[in-house]
Short mmCIF file of C-alpha atoms in Angstrom, two decimals:
data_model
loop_
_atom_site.label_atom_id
_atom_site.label_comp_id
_atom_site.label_asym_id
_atom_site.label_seq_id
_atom_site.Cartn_x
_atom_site.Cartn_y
_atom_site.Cartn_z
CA UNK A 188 -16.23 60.03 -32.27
CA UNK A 189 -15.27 56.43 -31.10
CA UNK A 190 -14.58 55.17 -27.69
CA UNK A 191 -13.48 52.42 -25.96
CA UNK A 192 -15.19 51.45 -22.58
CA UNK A 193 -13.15 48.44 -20.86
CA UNK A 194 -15.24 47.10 -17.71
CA UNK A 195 -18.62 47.32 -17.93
CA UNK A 196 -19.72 47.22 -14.22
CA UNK A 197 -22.40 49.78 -13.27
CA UNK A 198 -19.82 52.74 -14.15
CA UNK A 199 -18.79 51.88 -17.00
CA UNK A 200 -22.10 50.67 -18.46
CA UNK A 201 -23.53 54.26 -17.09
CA UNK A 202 -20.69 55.76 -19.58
CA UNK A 203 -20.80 53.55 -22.83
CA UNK A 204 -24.84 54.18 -22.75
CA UNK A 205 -24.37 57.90 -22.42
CA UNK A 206 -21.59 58.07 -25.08
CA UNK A 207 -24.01 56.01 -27.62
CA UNK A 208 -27.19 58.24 -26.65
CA UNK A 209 -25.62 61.28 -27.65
CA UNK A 210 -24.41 59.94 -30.67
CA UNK A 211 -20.54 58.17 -30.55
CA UNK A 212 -20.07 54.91 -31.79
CA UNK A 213 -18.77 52.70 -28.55
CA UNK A 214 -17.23 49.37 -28.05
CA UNK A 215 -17.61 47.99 -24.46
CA UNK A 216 -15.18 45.05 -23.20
CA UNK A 217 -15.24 43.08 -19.93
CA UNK A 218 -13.91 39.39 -18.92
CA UNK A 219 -17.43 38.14 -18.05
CA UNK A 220 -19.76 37.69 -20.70
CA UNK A 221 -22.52 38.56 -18.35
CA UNK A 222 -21.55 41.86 -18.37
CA UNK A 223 -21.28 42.14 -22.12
CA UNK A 224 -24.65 41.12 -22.80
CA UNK A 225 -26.17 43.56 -20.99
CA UNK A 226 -25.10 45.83 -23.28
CA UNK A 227 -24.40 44.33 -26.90
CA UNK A 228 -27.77 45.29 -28.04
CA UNK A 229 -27.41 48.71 -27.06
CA UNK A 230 -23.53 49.78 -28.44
CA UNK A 231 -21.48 49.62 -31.60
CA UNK A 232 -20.07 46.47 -30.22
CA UNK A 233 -19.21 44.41 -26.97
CA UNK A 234 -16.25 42.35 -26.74
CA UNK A 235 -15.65 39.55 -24.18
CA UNK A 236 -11.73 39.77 -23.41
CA UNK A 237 -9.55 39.96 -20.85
CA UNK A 238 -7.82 43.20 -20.63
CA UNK A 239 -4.47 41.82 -19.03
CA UNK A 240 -3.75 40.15 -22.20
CA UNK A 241 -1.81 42.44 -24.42
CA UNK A 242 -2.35 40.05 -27.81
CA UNK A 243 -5.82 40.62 -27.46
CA UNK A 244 -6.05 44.18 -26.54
CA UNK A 245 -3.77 44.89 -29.59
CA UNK A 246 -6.63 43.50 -31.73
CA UNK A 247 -8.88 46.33 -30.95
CA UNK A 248 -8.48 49.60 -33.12
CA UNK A 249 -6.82 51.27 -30.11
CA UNK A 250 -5.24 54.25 -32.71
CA UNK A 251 -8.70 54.82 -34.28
CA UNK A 252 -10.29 55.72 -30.73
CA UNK A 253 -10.86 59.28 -29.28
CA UNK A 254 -10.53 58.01 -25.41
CA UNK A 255 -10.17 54.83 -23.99
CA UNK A 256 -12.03 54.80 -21.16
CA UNK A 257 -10.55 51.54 -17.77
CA UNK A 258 -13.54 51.52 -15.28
CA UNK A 259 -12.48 48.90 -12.96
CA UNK A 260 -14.19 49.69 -9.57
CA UNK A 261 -12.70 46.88 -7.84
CA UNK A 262 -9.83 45.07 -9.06
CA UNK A 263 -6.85 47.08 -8.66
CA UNK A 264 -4.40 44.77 -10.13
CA UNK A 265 -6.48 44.03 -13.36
CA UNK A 266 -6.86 47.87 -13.69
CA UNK A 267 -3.28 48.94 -13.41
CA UNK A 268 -2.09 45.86 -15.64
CA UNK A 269 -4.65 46.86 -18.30
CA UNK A 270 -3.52 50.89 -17.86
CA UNK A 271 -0.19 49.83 -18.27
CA UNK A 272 -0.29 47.55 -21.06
CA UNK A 273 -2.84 50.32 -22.92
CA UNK A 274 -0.03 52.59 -22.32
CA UNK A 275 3.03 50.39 -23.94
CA UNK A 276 0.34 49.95 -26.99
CA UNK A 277 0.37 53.98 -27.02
CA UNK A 278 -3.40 53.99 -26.45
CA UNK A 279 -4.77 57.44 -27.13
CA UNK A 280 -6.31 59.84 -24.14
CA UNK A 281 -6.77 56.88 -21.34
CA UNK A 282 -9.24 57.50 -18.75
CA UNK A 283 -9.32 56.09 -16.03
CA UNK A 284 -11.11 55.15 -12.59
CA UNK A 285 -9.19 55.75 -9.55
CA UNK A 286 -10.30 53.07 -6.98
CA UNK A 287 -8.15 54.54 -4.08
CA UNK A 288 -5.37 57.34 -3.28
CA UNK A 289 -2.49 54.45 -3.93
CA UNK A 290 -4.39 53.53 -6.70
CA UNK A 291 -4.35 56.81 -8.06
CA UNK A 292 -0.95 57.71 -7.31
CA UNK A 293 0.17 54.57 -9.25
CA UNK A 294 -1.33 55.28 -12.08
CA UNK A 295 -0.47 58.73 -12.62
CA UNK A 296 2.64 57.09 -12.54
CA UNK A 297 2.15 55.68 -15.26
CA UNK A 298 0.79 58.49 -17.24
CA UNK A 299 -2.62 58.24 -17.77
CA UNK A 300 -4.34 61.47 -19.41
CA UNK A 301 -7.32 61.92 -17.13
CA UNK A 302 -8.79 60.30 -13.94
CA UNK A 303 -12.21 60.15 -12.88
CA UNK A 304 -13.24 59.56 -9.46
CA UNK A 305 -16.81 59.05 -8.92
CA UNK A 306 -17.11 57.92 -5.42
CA UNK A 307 -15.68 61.18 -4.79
CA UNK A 308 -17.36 63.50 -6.89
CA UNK A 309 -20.54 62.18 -5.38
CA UNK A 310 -19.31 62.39 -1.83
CA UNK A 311 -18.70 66.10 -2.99
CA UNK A 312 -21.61 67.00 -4.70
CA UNK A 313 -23.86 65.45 -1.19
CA UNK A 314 -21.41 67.88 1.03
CA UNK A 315 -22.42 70.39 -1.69
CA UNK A 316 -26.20 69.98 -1.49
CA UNK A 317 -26.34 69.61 2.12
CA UNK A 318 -24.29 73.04 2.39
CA UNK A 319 -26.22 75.14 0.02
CA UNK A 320 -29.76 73.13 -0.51
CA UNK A 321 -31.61 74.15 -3.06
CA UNK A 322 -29.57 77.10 -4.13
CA UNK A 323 -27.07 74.69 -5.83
CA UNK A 324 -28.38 74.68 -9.55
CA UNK A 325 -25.28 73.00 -10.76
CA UNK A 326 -21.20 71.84 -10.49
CA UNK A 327 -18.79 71.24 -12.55
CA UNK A 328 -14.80 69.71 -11.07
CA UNK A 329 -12.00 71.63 -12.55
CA UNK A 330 -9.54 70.43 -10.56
CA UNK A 331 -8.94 68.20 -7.44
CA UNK A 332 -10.40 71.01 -5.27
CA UNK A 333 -11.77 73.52 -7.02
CA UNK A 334 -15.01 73.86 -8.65
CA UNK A 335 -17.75 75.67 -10.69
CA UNK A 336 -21.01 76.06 -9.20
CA UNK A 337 -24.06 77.66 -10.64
CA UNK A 338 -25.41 79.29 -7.14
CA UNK A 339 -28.80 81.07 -7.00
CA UNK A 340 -27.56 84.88 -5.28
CA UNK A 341 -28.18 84.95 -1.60
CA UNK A 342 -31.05 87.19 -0.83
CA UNK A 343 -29.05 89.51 0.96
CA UNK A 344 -26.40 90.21 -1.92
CA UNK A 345 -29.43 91.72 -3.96
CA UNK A 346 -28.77 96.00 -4.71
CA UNK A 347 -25.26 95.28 -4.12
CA UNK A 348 -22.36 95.86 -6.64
CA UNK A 349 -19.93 93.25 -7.64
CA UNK A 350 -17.49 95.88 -6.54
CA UNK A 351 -18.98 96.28 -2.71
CA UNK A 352 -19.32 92.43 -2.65
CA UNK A 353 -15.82 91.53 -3.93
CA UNK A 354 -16.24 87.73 -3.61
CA UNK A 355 -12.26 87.33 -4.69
CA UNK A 356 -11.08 89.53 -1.92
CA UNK A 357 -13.73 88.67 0.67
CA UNK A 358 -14.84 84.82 -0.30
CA UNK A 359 -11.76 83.41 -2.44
CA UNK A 360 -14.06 83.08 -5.57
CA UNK A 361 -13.91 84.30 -8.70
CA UNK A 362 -17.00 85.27 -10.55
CA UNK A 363 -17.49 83.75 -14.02
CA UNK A 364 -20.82 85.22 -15.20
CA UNK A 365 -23.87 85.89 -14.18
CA UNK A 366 -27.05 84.28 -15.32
CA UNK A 367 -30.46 86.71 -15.43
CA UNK A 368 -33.98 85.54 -16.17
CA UNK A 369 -35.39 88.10 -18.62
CA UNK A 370 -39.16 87.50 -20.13
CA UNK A 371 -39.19 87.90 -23.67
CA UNK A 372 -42.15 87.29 -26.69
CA UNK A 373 -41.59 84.12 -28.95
CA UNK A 374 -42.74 83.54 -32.24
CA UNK A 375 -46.41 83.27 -31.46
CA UNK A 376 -46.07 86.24 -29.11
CA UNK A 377 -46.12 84.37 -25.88
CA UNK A 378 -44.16 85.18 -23.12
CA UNK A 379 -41.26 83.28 -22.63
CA UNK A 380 -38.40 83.25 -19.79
CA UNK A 381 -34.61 83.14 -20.90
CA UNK A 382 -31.58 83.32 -18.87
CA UNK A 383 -28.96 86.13 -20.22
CA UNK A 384 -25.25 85.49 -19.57
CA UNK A 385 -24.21 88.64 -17.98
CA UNK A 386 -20.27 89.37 -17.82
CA UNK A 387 -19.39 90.43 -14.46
CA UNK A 388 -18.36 94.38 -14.29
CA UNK A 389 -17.43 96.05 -11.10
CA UNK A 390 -20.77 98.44 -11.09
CA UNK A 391 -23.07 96.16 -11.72
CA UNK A 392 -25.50 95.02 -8.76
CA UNK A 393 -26.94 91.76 -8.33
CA UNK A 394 -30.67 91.40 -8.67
CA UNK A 395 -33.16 88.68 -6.62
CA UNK A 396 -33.57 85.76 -9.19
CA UNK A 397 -29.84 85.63 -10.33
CA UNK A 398 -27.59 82.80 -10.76
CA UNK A 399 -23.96 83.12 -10.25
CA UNK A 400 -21.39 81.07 -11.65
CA UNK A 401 -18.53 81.24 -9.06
CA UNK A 402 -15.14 79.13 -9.91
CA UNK A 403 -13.38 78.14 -6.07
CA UNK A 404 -13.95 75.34 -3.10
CA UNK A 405 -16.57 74.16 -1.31
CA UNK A 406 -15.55 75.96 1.94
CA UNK A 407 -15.35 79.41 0.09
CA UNK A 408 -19.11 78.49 -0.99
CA UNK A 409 -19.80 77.83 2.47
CA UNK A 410 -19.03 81.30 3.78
CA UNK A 411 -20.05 82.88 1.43
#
């Protein structure tokens, strides 16, 4: 797939390296030339341009890209004028960094496909770990407040059926699936630990060494 990374401060260098490492071809753009070389060796290419220029952002094969990706962490001018020229070029599947609430509200005014908000995801994800230490295996956002967290099972929850627990009716959270450790042989006959997706059924109780995937908000988590 091909992607477009414009700004390529910390964030958006962090995303055009990941995008190349797991295979996608990636062209990076950013109005100091600093910034580009720190990455030309590394992508498909890197562009020095300046975004708020609509000639030059129609150069770039905006219809051939799979998401266009406006990182600006800063600027809030040059990021909305770039958004909203990408948009009157009929970009494809803009994402974009939301630098504050006005920012964001402006644009999703706009009509940008997807925003990312990193400064908050990590504020959430350090409430998140704080709150539930080293239970927290992993997160995933869904939507502006809700969540999916892989959760290692309380202690006490162990012997007890999904249907005594009821984390919908008692915590708010819906249960996903369950995750099981179960020791198998490999090829060479060596024992070998794999987790077992487990659909969740109202008889079955959870054992010690579970993980629970549980779709809700951090403040359900936190009773629970």
């Amino acid at each position: 797939m091909k992607y477009i990374v414009i700004g390529l401060g910390n964030l958006g260098r962090a995303i055009a390296r990941d995008l190349t490492r797991i295979g996608h071809e990636v062209i990076g753009i950013d109005k100091a030339m600093r910034q580009v070389d720190l990455v030309k060796q590394e992508l498909a290419g890197a562009l020095e341009m300046d975004s708020t220029d609509k000639i030059a952002l129609a150069s770039l094969p905006l219809a051939e890209a799979d998401g266009i990706f406006v990182t600006f962490g800063k600027d809030f001018g040059i990021s909305v004028q770039t958004t909203a020229l990408l948009k009157s070029l009929e970009a494809p599947h803009l994402i974009v960094r939301a630098i504050s609430p006005i920012h964001e509200t402006v644009i999703r005014a706009i009509g940008v496909d997807e925003i990312i908000t990193p400064e908050m995801d990590f504020a959430h994800l350090y409430t998140a770990q704080a709150t539930l230490g080293d239970r927290l295996r992993q997160w995933y956002k869904v939507t502006e407040s809700e969540y999916l967290y892989k959760l290692q099972a309380p202690d006490l929850l162990a012997g007890q059926t999904l249907a005594d627990i009821n984390f919908e009716e008692n915590f708010n959270l819906r249960l996903v699936a369950i995750e099981r450790p179960e020791t198998k042989k490999n090829l060479l006959g060596l024992p070998q630990t794999i987790q077992q997706v487990i659909h969740p059924t109202p008889g079955l109780p959870i054992q010690t060494g579970d993980t629970l995937l549980l779709f809700g908000r951090i403040e359900s988590i936190d009773r629970l």
